[in-house]
Amino acid sequence: MLERMVSPKKNYETNPFPVEYSTDGKTFYAVEIEINSRCNRTCSYCPNSVGERIEQGEMAPEIYQRIMQQLQDIQFKGRISYEFFNEPMLCSHFFEYVEMTKQYIPDCTIELYTNGTLLTYDKFQKLVSFGIDHFVVTKHEGIDQYCFDHTWKKLSDQEKSLVKYQTHEELKKSNRGGVVKAGPERSTVLLPCYIPEQIVTITVAGNVLPCFEDFYQNNMMGNVGEDTLINIWNSEKYKKFRYELRKALRHMNTPCKTCNRVEVLPDLPESMMKEFTVK
């Protein structure tokens, strides 16, 4: 999903993968928090259709509060969202966590990724008042009576400006680290990946992952209950992983070596991107 990526303006015609793109010495710009593990859909292009998350249930309030405190301590001003392979609105603490986020880190941007099946107009207005800055609503496959269709009709033009409303046909799909069959058919094993340079994923139990495609949690970097998020980010293990992906060494790690996601790159020339599109 390109909207989840950072794309600095560089001259990639002459220097497609600059070393200065590294965030070593800097901090992540987005934190994606799995506040619950459950989803109410089993889409064919999602790992939930073929497997189960290792961690189940909901994130405990004390874990979420610990994350918020750690982000406050580093004066975090980036993006917060509440997903991994879940539907965040199923979480019984969802509204509480949204409100807590703005209390601890008021300068952050909260972005809600949702399938829209539970997003009524009243809930939409409540979430805006609690601090949601942007909604990404995807109507997935197999949905007939769709809640958000009714909500969309009630939104004012100003409210609609807060929403990216799309169907599953518009998604830039991938094989989710080799778990499902979707996305480009050509190998991407020699392409660099910048997801670990930009985004941190935190699971229900507080485990820190460098990529939102790691459904089976192959690359756990630490746990926020045992160390701070910034210390985990600056660990040698995490730095090594970022370096390998930045240098296009996908084959060094699972699930990277079987991942076909190409929406992880800076603004590459169209001629280069065509080499990795489905024919």
Coordinates of C-alpha atoms in Angstrom, one line a residue:
M1 CA 0.0 0.0 0.0
L2 CA 1.8 3.1 -1.2
E3 CA 0.0 5.3 1.2
R4 CA 1.8 3.5 4.0
M5 CA 5.2 4.2 2.6
V6 CA 7.6 7.2 2.8
S7 CA 8.8 8.3 -0.6
P8 CA 11.5 11.0 -0.4
K9 CA 12.1 12.9 -3.6
K10 CA 15.4 11.7 -5.0
N11 CA 16.9 11.3 -8.4
Y12 CA 16.4 7.6 -8.7
E13 CA 17.3 7.5 -12.4
T14 CA 20.9 7.8 -11.5
N15 CA 20.9 6.6 -7.9
P16 CA 18.0 4.2 -7.3
F17 CA 18.9 2.9 -3.9
P18 CA 20.8 5.7 -2.0
V19 CA 22.6 4.8 1.2
E20 CA 21.2 8.0 2.8
Y21 CA 17.7 6.5 2.7
S22 CA 18.7 4.5 5.8
T23 CA 17.0 5.5 9.0
D24 CA 19.9 4.3 11.2
G25 CA 20.4 7.1 13.7
K26 CA 16.8 8.2 13.2
T27 CA 13.5 6.8 14.4
F28 CA 10.6 5.1 12.7
Y29 CA 7.8 7.2 11.3
A30 CA 4.9 4.8 11.9
V31 CA 3.9 2.4 14.6
E32 CA 1.2 -0.2 13.7
I33 CA -0.3 -1.8 16.9
E34 CA -2.2 -5.1 16.8
I35 CA -4.7 -4.2 19.5
N36 CA -6.6 -7.5 18.8
S37 CA -6.0 -10.6 16.7
R38 CA -9.4 -11.3 15.3
C39 CA -10.9 -10.4 12.0
N40 CA -14.5 -10.9 10.9
R41 CA -13.5 -11.6 7.3
T42 CA -11.4 -14.4 5.7
C43 CA -10.4 -12.9 2.4
S44 CA -8.6 -15.1 -0.1
Y45 CA -5.7 -12.6 -0.4
C46 CA -5.2 -12.6 3.4
P47 CA -3.2 -15.1 5.5
N48 CA -6.3 -15.4 7.7
S49 CA -7.8 -17.6 5.0
V50 CA -5.1 -20.2 5.3
G51 CA -3.7 -19.9 8.8
E52 CA -4.1 -18.6 12.3
R53 CA -2.2 -15.8 14.1
I54 CA 0.3 -17.1 16.6
E55 CA -0.9 -14.7 19.2
Q56 CA -4.6 -14.6 20.0
G57 CA -6.9 -12.2 21.9
E58 CA -6.7 -8.5 22.7
M59 CA -3.8 -6.3 23.8
A60 CA -3.9 -5.7 27.5
P61 CA -4.5 -2.1 28.6
E62 CA -1.2 -2.0 30.5
I63 CA 0.7 -3.1 27.4
Y64 CA -0.9 -0.4 25.3
Q65 CA -0.3 2.2 28.0
R66 CA 3.3 1.2 28.1
I67 CA 3.7 1.7 24.4
M68 CA 2.1 5.1 24.6
Q69 CA 4.4 6.1 27.5
Q70 CA 7.5 5.0 25.5
L71 CA 6.3 7.0 22.5
Q72 CA 5.7 10.0 24.6
D73 CA 9.2 9.7 26.0
I74 CA 10.7 10.1 22.5
Q75 CA 8.2 12.8 21.5
F76 CA 6.8 10.7 18.7
K77 CA 5.0 12.7 16.1
G78 CA 4.5 10.1 13.4
R79 CA 1.6 7.8 12.4
I80 CA -0.3 5.4 14.7
S81 CA -2.6 2.7 13.4
Y82 CA -4.2 -0.4 14.9
E83 CA -3.8 -3.2 12.6
F84 CA -1.8 -6.3 11.6
F85 CA -4.1 -8.9 10.1
N86 CA -7.1 -7.9 12.3
E87 CA -10.2 -5.7 12.2
P88 CA -9.4 -3.2 15.0
M89 CA -13.0 -2.2 15.6
L90 CA -13.6 -5.6 17.1
C91 CA -11.4 -4.8 20.0
S92 CA -13.4 -4.1 23.2
H93 CA -10.8 -1.4 24.2
F94 CA -10.8 0.3 20.7
F95 CA -12.3 3.6 21.6
E96 CA -10.4 3.7 24.9
Y97 CA -7.1 3.2 23.0
V98 CA -7.9 5.9 20.4
E99 CA -8.5 8.4 23.2
M100 CA -5.4 7.3 25.1
T101 CA -3.3 7.8 22.0
K102 CA -4.1 11.4 21.7
Q103 CA -3.7 12.0 25.4
Y104 CA -0.2 10.6 25.4
I105 CA 1.1 11.7 22.0
P106 CA -1.2 14.5 20.8
D107 CA 1.0 15.5 17.8
C108 CA 0.7 12.0 16.2
T109 CA -1.5 11.2 13.3
I110 CA -4.0 8.4 13.9
E111 CA -5.0 6.4 10.8
L112 CA -7.6 3.7 11.0
Y113 CA -7.5 0.8 8.5
T114 CA -10.8 -1.0 8.6
N115 CA -13.0 -3.2 6.5
G116 CA -15.9 -0.9 7.3
T117 CA -18.3 -3.6 8.4
L118 CA -18.7 -2.0 11.9
L119 CA -18.2 1.7 11.0
T120 CA -21.6 3.3 11.4
Y121 CA -22.1 7.0 11.1
D122 CA -22.3 7.5 14.9
K123 CA -19.1 5.6 15.4
F124 CA -17.4 7.6 12.7
Q125 CA -18.3 10.9 14.4
K126 CA -17.2 9.6 17.7
L127 CA -13.9 8.4 16.4
V128 CA -13.3 11.8 14.8
S129 CA -14.0 13.5 18.1
F130 CA -11.6 11.1 19.8
G131 CA -8.8 11.9 17.4
I132 CA -8.8 9.7 14.3
D133 CA -7.2 11.9 11.6
H134 CA -7.7 9.6 8.5
F135 CA -9.7 6.5 7.6
V136 CA -8.8 3.9 5.1
V137 CA -11.9 1.9 4.4
T138 CA -11.7 -1.2 2.2
K139 CA -14.8 -3.1 1.0
H140 CA -13.4 -6.6 0.8
E141 CA -14.7 -9.5 -1.3
G142 CA -17.9 -11.3 -0.5
I143 CA -19.7 -8.4 1.2
D144 CA -23.3 -7.8 0.1
Q145 CA -25.0 -5.8 2.9
Y146 CA -22.3 -3.3 3.6
C147 CA -22.4 -1.0 6.7
F148 CA -20.1 1.6 5.4
D149 CA -22.1 2.1 2.2
H150 CA -24.8 3.6 4.4
T151 CA -22.3 5.6 6.4
W152 CA -20.7 7.1 3.3
K153 CA -24.0 8.5 2.1
K154 CA -24.4 10.4 5.4
L155 CA -21.0 11.9 5.4
S156 CA -20.5 15.6 4.6
D157 CA -18.0 16.6 2.0
Q158 CA -15.7 17.7 4.9
E159 CA -16.1 14.3 6.5
K160 CA -15.5 12.5 3.2
S161 CA -12.2 14.3 2.9
L162 CA -10.9 12.3 5.9
V163 CA -11.6 9.0 4.2
K164 CA -10.0 6.9 1.5
Y165 CA -12.8 4.6 0.4
Q166 CA -11.8 1.7 -1.8
T167 CA -12.8 -1.8 -3.0
H168 CA -10.5 -4.8 -2.8
E169 CA -10.0 -4.7 -6.5
E170 CA -8.1 -1.4 -6.0
L171 CA -5.7 -2.9 -3.4
K172 CA -2.0 -3.4 -4.5
K173 CA -1.9 -7.0 -3.3
S174 CA 1.1 -9.1 -2.4
N175 CA 1.5 -12.7 -1.3
R176 CA 1.9 -11.6 2.3
G177 CA 5.4 -13.0 2.7
G178 CA 4.7 -16.0 0.6
V179 CA 1.6 -17.2 2.6
V180 CA -1.0 -16.6 -0.1
K181 CA -1.1 -16.5 -3.8
A182 CA -1.4 -12.9 -4.9
G183 CA 0.6 -10.0 -6.3
P184 CA 3.4 -9.9 -8.9
E185 CA 4.4 -13.2 -10.5
R186 CA 8.0 -12.2 -11.0
S187 CA 10.7 -12.7 -8.3
T188 CA 11.5 -9.7 -6.2
V189 CA 14.3 -11.4 -4.3
L190 CA 16.9 -8.9 -5.6
L191 CA 14.8 -5.8 -4.8
P192 CA 15.5 -3.8 -1.6
C193 CA 12.8 -3.3 0.9
Y194 CA 12.4 -0.2 3.0
I195 CA 9.5 -1.2 5.3
P196 CA 11.9 -1.9 8.2
E197 CA 13.3 1.6 7.7
Q198 CA 10.0 3.2 8.3
I199 CA 7.4 1.1 10.2
V200 CA 7.3 -0.8 13.4
T201 CA 4.7 -3.4 14.1
I202 CA 3.8 -4.4 17.6
T203 CA 1.8 -7.6 18.3
V204 CA -1.0 -8.3 20.8
A205 CA 1.6 -9.5 23.3
G206 CA 3.9 -6.6 22.8
N207 CA 6.4 -8.3 20.5
V208 CA 8.1 -6.0 18.0
L209 CA 8.3 -6.9 14.3
P210 CA 10.1 -5.0 11.5
C211 CA 7.4 -5.7 8.9
F212 CA 3.6 -5.9 8.7
E213 CA 3.9 -8.9 6.3
D214 CA 5.4 -11.2 8.9
F215 CA 2.2 -13.2 9.7
Y216 CA 4.0 -16.0 11.5
Q217 CA 6.4 -13.6 13.4
N218 CA 9.7 -15.0 12.1
N219 CA 11.6 -11.9 13.0
M220 CA 10.8 -10.8 16.5
M221 CA 13.2 -8.0 17.6
G222 CA 12.1 -7.7 21.2
N223 CA 9.2 -7.1 23.5
V224 CA 8.0 -3.7 24.9
G225 CA 7.5 -5.3 28.3
E226 CA 11.2 -6.2 28.5
D227 CA 12.8 -3.2 26.9
T228 CA 11.8 0.2 25.4
L229 CA 10.7 0.4 21.8
I230 CA 13.6 2.8 21.0
N231 CA 16.2 0.5 22.5
I232 CA 14.8 -2.4 20.5
W233 CA 14.9 -0.2 17.3
N234 CA 18.5 0.7 18.0
S235 CA 19.6 -2.9 18.8
E236 CA 22.3 -4.5 16.6
K237 CA 19.8 -7.2 15.6
Y238 CA 17.3 -4.7 14.2
K239 CA 20.1 -2.6 12.5
K240 CA 21.4 -5.8 10.8
F241 CA 18.0 -6.6 9.6
R242 CA 17.4 -3.1 8.2
Y243 CA 20.8 -3.2 6.5
E244 CA 20.2 -6.6 4.8
L245 CA 16.8 -5.4 3.4
R246 CA 18.2 -2.1 2.3
K247 CA 20.9 -3.9 0.4
A248 CA 18.4 -6.1 -1.4
L249 CA 19.4 -9.2 0.6
R250 CA 15.9 -10.5 0.9
H251 CA 17.2 -14.1 0.7
M252 CA 18.8 -13.7 4.1
N253 CA 15.5 -13.7 6.0
T254 CA 12.2 -15.4 6.2
P255 CA 9.6 -14.4 5.0
C256 CA 11.4 -11.8 3.0
K257 CA 12.9 -14.4 0.6
T258 CA 9.4 -15.4 -0.5
C259 CA 7.8 -12.0 -0.4
N260 CA 6.7 -10.4 -3.7
R261 CA 5.7 -7.0 -2.4
V262 CA 7.1 -4.2 -4.6
E263 CA 5.3 -1.2 -2.9
V264 CA 8.2 -0.8 -0.5
L265 CA 10.4 1.3 -2.7
P266 CA 11.0 5.0 -3.2
D267 CA 9.8 6.7 -6.4
L268 CA 11.5 4.5 -8.9
P269 CA 11.4 5.1 -12.6
E270 CA 8.3 3.5 -14.3
S271 CA 10.7 1.5 -16.5
M272 CA 12.1 -0.2 -13.5
M273 CA 8.8 -0.9 -11.8
K274 CA 7.5 -2.5 -15.0
E275 CA 10.0 -5.3 -14.5
F276 CA 8.1 -6.4 -11.4
T277 CA 4.5 -6.2 -12.5
V278 CA 2.2 -9.1 -13.4
K279 CA 2.3 -9.9 -17.1

